[in-house]
XYZ file of C-alpha atoms in Angstrom:
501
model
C 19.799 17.247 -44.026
C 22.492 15.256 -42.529
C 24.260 13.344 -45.064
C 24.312 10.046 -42.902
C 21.096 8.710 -41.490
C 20.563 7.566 -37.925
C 21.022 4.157 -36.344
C 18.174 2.016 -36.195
C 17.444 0.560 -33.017
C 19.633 2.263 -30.695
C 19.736 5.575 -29.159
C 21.528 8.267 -30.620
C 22.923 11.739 -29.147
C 21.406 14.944 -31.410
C 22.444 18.162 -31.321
C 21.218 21.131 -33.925
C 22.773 24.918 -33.604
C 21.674 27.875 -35.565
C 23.333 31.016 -35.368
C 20.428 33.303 -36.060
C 21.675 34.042 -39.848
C 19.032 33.156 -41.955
C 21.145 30.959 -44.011
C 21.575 27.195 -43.890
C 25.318 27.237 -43.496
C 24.315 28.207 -40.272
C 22.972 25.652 -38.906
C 25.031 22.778 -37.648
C 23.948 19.126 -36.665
C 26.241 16.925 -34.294
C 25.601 13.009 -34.375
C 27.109 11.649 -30.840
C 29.082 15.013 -30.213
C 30.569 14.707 -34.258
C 29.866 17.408 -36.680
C 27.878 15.796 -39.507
C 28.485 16.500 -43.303
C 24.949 18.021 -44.373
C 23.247 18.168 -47.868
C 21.416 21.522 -48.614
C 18.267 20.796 -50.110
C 16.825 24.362 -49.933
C 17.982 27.710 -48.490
C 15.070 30.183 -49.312
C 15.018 31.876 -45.889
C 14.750 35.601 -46.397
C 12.796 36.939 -43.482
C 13.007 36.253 -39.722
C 12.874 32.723 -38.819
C 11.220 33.336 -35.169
C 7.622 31.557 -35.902
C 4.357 30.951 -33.365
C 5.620 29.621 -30.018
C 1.640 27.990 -29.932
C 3.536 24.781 -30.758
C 7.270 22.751 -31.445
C 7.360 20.081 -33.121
C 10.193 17.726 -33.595
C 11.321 15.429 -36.217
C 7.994 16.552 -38.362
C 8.357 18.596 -41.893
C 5.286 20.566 -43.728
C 2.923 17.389 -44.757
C 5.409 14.869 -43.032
C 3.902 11.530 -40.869
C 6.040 12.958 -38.353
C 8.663 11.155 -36.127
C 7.412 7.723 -36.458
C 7.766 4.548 -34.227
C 10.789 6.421 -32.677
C 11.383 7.782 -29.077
C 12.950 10.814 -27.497
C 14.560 10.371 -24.229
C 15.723 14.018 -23.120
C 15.159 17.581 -24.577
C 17.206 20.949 -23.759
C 16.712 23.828 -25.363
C 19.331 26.452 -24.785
C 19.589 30.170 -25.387
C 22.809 30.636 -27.406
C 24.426 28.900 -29.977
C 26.510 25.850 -28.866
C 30.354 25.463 -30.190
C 31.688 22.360 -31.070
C 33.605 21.548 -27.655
C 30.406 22.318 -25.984
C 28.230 20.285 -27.939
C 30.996 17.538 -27.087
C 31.403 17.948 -23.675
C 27.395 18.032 -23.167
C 27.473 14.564 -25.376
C 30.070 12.897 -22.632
C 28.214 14.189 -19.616
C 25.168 12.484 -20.674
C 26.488 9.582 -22.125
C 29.953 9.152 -20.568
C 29.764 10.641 -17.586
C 33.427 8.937 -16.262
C 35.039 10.191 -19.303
C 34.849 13.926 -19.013
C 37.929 14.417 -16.748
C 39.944 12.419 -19.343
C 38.317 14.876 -22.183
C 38.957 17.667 -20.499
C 42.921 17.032 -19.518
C 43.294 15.498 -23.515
C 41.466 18.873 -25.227
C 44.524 20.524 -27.576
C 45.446 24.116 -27.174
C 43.316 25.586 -30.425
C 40.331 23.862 -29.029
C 40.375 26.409 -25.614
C 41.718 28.881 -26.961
C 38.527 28.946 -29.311
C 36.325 28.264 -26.414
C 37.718 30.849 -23.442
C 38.331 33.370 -25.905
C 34.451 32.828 -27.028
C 33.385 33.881 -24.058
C 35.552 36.938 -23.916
C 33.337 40.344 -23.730
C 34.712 41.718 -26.914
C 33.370 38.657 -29.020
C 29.921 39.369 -26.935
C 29.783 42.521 -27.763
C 29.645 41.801 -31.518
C 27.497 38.938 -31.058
C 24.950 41.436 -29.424
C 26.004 44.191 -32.661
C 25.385 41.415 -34.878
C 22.086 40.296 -33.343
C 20.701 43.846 -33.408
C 21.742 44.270 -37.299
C 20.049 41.168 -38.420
C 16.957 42.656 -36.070
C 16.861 45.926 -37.828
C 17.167 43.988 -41.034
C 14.816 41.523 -40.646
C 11.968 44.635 -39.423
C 12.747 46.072 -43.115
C 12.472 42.515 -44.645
C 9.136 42.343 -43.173
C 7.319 45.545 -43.627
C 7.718 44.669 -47.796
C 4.586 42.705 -48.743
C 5.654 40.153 -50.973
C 3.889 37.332 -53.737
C 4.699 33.975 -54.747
C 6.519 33.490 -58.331
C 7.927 30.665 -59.659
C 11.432 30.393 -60.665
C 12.447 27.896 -63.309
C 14.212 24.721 -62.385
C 18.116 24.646 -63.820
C 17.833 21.096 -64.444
C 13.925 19.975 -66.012
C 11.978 17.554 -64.246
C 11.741 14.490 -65.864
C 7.940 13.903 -66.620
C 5.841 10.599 -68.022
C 2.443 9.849 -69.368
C 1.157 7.745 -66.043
C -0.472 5.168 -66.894
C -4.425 5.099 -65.926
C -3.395 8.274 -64.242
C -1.241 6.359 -61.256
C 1.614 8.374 -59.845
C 3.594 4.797 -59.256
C 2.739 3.908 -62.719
C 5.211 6.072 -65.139
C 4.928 5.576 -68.635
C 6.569 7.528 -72.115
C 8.193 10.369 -71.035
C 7.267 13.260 -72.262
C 8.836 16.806 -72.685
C 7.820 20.566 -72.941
C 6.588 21.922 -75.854
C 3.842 24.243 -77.134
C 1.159 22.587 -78.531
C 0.878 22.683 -82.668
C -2.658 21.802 -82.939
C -3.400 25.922 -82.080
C -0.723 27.257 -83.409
C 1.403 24.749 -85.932
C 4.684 26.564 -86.655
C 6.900 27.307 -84.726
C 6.679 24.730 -82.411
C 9.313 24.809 -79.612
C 10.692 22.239 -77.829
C 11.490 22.782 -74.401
C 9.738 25.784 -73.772
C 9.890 27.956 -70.605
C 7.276 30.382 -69.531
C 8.910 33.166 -71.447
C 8.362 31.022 -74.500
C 4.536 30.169 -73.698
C 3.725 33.497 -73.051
C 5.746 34.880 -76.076
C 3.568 32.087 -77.865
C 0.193 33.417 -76.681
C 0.476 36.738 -77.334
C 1.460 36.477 -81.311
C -0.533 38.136 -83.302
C -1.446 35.063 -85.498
C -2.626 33.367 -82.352
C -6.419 32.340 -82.769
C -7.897 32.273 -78.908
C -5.745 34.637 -77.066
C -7.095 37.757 -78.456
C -10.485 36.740 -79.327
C -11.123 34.956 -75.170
C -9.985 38.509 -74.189
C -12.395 40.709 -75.902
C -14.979 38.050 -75.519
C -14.446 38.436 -71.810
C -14.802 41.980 -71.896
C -17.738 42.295 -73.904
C -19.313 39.833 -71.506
C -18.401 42.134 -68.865
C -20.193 45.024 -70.777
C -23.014 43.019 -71.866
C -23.667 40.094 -69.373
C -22.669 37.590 -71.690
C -19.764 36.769 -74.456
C -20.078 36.460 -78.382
C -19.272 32.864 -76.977
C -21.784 32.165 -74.306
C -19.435 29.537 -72.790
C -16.542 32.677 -72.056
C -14.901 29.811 -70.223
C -14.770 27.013 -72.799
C -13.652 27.545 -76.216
C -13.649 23.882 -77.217
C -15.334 21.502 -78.578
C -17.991 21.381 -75.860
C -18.231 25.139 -76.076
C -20.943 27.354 -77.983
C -20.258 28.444 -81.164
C -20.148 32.646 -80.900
C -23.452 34.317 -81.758
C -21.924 36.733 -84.252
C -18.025 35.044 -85.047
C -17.120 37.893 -87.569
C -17.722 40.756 -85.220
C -15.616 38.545 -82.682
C -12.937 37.779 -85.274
C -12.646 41.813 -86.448
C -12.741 42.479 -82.337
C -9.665 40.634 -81.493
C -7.670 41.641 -84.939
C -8.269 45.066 -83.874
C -7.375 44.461 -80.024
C -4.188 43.163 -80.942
C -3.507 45.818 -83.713
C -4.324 48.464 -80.998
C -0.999 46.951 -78.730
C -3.832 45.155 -76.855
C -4.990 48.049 -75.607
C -7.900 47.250 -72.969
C -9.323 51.124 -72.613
C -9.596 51.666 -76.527
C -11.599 48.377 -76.229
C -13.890 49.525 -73.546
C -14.438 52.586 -74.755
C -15.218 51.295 -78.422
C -18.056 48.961 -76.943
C -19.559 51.131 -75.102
C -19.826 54.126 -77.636
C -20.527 51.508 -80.126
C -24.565 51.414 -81.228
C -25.217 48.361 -79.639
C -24.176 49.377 -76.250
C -26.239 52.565 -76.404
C -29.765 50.897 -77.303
C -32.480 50.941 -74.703
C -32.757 48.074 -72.394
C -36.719 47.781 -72.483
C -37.621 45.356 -75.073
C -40.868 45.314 -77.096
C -43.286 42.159 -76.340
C -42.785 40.470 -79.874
C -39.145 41.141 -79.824
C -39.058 39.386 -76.278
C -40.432 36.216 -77.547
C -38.456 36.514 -80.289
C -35.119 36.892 -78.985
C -35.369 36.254 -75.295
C -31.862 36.284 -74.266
C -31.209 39.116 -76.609
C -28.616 36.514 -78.731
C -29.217 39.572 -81.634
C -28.151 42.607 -79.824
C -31.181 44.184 -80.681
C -31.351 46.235 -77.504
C -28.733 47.006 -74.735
C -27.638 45.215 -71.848
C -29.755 44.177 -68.634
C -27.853 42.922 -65.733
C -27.559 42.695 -62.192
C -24.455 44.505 -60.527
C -21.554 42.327 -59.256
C -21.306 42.427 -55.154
C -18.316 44.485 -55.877
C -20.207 47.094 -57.791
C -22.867 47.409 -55.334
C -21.715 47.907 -51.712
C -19.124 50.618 -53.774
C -21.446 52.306 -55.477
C -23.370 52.464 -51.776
C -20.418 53.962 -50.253
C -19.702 56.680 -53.052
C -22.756 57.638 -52.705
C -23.008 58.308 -49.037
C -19.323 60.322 -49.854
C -17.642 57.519 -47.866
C -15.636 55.238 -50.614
C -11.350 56.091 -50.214
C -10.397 56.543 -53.650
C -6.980 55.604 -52.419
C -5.017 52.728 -54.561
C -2.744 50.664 -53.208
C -2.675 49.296 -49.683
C -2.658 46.269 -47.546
C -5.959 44.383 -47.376
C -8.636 45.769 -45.101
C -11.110 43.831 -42.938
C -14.614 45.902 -43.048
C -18.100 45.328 -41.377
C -18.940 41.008 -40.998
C -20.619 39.246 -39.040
C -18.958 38.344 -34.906
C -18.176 34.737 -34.462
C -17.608 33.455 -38.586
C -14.011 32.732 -38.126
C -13.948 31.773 -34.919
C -16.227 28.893 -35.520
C -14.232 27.703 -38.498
C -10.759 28.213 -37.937
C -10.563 29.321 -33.858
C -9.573 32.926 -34.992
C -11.426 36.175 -34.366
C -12.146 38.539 -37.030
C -11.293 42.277 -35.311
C -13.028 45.284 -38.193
C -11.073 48.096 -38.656
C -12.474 51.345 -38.294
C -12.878 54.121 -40.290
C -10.991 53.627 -43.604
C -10.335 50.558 -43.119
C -14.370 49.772 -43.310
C -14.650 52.242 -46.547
C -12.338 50.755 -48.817
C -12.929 49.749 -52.173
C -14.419 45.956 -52.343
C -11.122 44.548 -54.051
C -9.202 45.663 -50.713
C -11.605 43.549 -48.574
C -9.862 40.384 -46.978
C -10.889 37.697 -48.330
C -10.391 34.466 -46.226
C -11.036 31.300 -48.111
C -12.897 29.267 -45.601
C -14.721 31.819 -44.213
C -15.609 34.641 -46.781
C -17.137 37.381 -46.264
C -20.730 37.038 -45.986
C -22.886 39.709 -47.534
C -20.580 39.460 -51.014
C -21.445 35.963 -51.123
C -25.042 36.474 -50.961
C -24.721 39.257 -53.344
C -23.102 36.262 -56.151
C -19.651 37.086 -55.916
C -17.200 34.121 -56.031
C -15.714 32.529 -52.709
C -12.459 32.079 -54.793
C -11.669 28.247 -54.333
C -11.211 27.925 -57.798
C -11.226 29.680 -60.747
C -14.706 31.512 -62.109
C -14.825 33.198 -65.396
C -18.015 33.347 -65.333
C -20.441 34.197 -61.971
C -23.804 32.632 -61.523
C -26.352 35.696 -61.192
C -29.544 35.189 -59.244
C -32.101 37.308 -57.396
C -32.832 36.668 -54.140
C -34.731 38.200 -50.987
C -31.820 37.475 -48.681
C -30.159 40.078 -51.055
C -32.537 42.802 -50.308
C -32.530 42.016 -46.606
C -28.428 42.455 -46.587
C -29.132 45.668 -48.428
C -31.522 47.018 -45.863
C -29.695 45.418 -42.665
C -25.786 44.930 -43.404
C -23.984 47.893 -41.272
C -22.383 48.668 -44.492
C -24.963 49.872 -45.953
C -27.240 51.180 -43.326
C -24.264 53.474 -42.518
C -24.113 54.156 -45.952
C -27.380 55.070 -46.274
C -26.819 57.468 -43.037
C -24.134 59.380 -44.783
C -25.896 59.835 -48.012
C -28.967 61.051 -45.697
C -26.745 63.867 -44.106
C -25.345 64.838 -47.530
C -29.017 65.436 -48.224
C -29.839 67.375 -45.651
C -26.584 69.355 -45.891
C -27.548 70.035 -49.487
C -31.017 71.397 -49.017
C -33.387 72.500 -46.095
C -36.221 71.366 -47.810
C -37.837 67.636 -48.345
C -38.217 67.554 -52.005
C -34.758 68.416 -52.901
C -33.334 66.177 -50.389
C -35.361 63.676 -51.522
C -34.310 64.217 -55.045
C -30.351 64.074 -54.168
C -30.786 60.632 -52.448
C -32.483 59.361 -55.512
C -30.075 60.655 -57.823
C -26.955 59.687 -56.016
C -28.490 56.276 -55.888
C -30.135 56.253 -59.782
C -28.117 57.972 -61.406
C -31.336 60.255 -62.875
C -33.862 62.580 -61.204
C -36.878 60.928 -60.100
C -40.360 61.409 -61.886
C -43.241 62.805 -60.337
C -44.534 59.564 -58.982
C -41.297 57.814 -58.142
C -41.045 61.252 -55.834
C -44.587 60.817 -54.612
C -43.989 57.309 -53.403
C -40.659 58.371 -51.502
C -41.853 61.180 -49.980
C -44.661 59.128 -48.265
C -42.751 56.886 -47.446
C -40.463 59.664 -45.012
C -43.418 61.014 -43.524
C -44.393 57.457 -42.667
C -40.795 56.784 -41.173
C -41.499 60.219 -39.457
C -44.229 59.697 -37.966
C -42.873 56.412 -36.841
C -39.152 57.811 -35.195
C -41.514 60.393 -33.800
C -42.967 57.877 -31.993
C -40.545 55.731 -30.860
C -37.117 58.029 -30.182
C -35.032 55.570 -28.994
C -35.072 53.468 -32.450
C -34.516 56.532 -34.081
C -31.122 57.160 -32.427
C -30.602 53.766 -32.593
C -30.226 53.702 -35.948
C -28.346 56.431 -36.313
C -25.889 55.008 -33.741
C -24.933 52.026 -36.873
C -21.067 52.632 -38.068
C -18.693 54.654 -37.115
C -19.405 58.622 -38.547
C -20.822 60.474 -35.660
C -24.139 62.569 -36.024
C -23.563 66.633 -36.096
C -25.957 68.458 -33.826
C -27.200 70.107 -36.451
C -29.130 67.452 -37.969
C -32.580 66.689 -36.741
C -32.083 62.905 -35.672
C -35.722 62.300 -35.981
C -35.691 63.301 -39.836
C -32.361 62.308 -40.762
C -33.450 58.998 -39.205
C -36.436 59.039 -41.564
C -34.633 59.951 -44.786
C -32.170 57.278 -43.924
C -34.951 54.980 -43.826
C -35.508 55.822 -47.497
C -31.874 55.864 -48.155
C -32.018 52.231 -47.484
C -35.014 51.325 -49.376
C -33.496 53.250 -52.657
C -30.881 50.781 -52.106
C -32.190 48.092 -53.061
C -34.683 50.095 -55.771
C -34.241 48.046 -59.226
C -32.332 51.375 -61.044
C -29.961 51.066 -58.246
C -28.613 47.638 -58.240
C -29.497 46.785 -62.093
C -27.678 47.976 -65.203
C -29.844 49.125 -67.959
């Protein structure tokens, strides 16, 4: 930013050069052909500046009104950086047209000697060296994913108590400090981050320990000691059993906040273990099982499901790591809301695990929001869980898991010649446990009624089998592997499959 601001109300003679370095000493700004004094308000650039030519804008900043009530007379644009006797000379011609001889005859010595000896092919040829290097350099820069952090202001920002809440209406300032009604002594003043997060995790701390395991045990057993795992306030519920929540976090902390111990204590623990199936009187006596008198019922989050669908059909990439991947949705989502199109990828791309799926905020994607998972504009600690036939109908119809249920159908058949084992494998990849004699009854006719079906009618058959992107061996009977996919699906959305009891 250019120390001096323009005239008002008269035209003035701009001129901005950037020599390609990333770095805001490199960029110049001429007022009427005279190098301005600049202030340097940020110089954060540390990728390639080259944006999307869809659109330039000028005299407009991020959330700016713009280039108001002003007028631009004449725009050039030119392919190399301009030197000062250039940027003059171009000022004169425009402005001063009768002057230029006179500027030319008066320039001193240093000035053309800098100029001529600018254009000399030496000093092109490391321009062009240098333009290659900061290339090759800005390639590297890019390929490295990288996050937003915050770094801590040298000097604090001044902050006050507004008044009614009105930003124009400042009131007592106010400083940092950690607050003492938690955690009275010691209270610092001026704390950074560092200090706040020291703060939070000392031992004596009463909530940071005790929202953790609560959180996990609600993850375990579809609800928190403290129903409200988001609110541990004053408009929060008070937890159902505080001294097993109390000796819980004492021992999470004394453990070095170890989160596996923890998990593997609940779930070993007696509670955990109890059958889900509740008696009649102890239903209406306890209805939301507030007394841990038998184990956990819930639904599986979205997450869960679609990669338990994919293990099961031998299809999940155990792979960590990775960029985000963009697997089976819906043609046209994005393009209605933001103009963009939404391209799958293929292959692994579509078999990732559920936390590698890209998750755009305005659009997201489709079947995980039917399935209850969160679209992620703001914070959820706590998902609403509900049961739904859409659910069952993306479970029977989303290409995820139709091709899911394909796969699992040839690992069947690859298993065993016979029906009843195959059948048996589908059910247990999907369950978990072998199925009963009727369970098996009602599976098997429901493949000989697919069978007969396919039999019937070919050509839906194969187009089924056609659904994602693993090709059919020839030596699978598409009529019957077209049946037992059928049932595939239909275990899918079996209560075993997609509850946890």
């Amino acid at each position: 930013v250019s120390k001096d601001a323009l005239p008002i109300n008269q035209w003035a003679h701009v001129t901005v050069t950037y020599d390609g370095s990333s770095r805001a000493d490199g960029l110049k700004i001429y007022l009427d052909g005279e190098l301005q004094e600049l202030n340097i308000v940020r110089d954060k650039l540390t990728r390639t500046i080259a944006a999307s030519p869809a659109e330039l804008a000028l005299g407009q900043r991020f959330r700016d009104k713009g280039f108001k009530n002003g007028r631009v007379d004449e725009l050039k644009v030119f392919a190399a950086e301009l030197s000062a006797l250039e940027v003059q000379y171009i000022y004169l011609k425009d402005e001063s047209p009768a002057n230029i001889r006179e500027f030319l005859y008066n320039l001193p010595d240093e000035a053309l000697h800098e100029f001529f000896t600018a254009e000399q092919g030496k000093i092109d040829e490391l321009r062009s060296t240098l333009a290659e290097l900061r290339g090759r350099r800005s390639k590297v820069a890019e390929a490295v994913s990288e996050i937003m952090v915050m770094v801590e202001d040298k000097t604090p920002r001044q902050t006050y108590i507004l008044t009614r809440g009105a930003y124009d209406a400042p009131g007592e300032m106010v400083s940092r400090a950690l607050p003492s009604a938690i955690l009275p002594e010691p209270v610092e003043q001026n704390a950074n981050r560092r200090d706040l997060a020291a703060w939070l995790t000392r031992p004596e701390h009463p909530l940071t320990a005790r929202v953790a395991v609560n959180r996990f045990w609600q993850a375990m057993f579809g609800q928190g000691l403290v129903r409200t795992s988001e609110d541990f306030g004053l408009q929060g519920s008070l937890p159902t059993h505080p001294e097993l929540l109390d000796w819980l976090a004492v021992d999470f902390v004394e453990s070095g906040w170890d989160v596996k111990r923890l998990l593997k204590m609940i779930v070993m623990s007696r509670a955990y273990r109890q059958i889900s199936d509740p008696t009649r009187e102890l239903l209406e006596l306890d209805p939301e099982n507030t007394l841990l008198a038998r184990g956990p019922s819930q639904r599986l989050p979205a997450e869960m499901i679609r990669d338990a669908a994919l293990s099961a059909g031998g299809l999940l990439i155990p792979r960590l790591g990775g960029p985000p991947v963009k697997p089976y949705q819906p043609a046209g989502l994005w393009k209605e809301k933001s103009g963009k199109t939404y391209t799958r990828e293929e292959g692994e791309g579509s078999h990732r695990r559920s936390l590698y799926t890209y998750w755009k905020r305005t659009s997201p994607p489709p079947a995980m929001m039917t399935l209850d998972a969160s679209n992620r504009e703001v914070c959820v600690v706590k998902r609403q869980v509900t049961m739904t036939p859409l659910q069952m109908l993306v479970l029977l119809n989303d290409p995820q898991y139709v091709e899911a249920a394909k796969a699992l159908a040839m690992r069947a058949m690859a298993e065993s010649n016979e029906l009843e084992p195959q059948l048996k494998f589908v059910f247990r990849s999907l369950a978990a446990r072998a199925p009963d004699k009727r369970e098996l009854d009602v599976i098997e006719r429901m493949f000989q009624s697919q069978l007969e079906d396919f039999q019937i009618d070919a050509a839906s058959a194969m187009s089924l089998l056609q659904v994602g992107d693993a090709a059919v061996g020839e030596e699978f009977d598409a009529i019957r592997l077209a049946a037992l996919t059928v049932v595939a699906e239909g275990l899918m959305t079996y209560d075993e499959t997609v509850m946890k009891r």
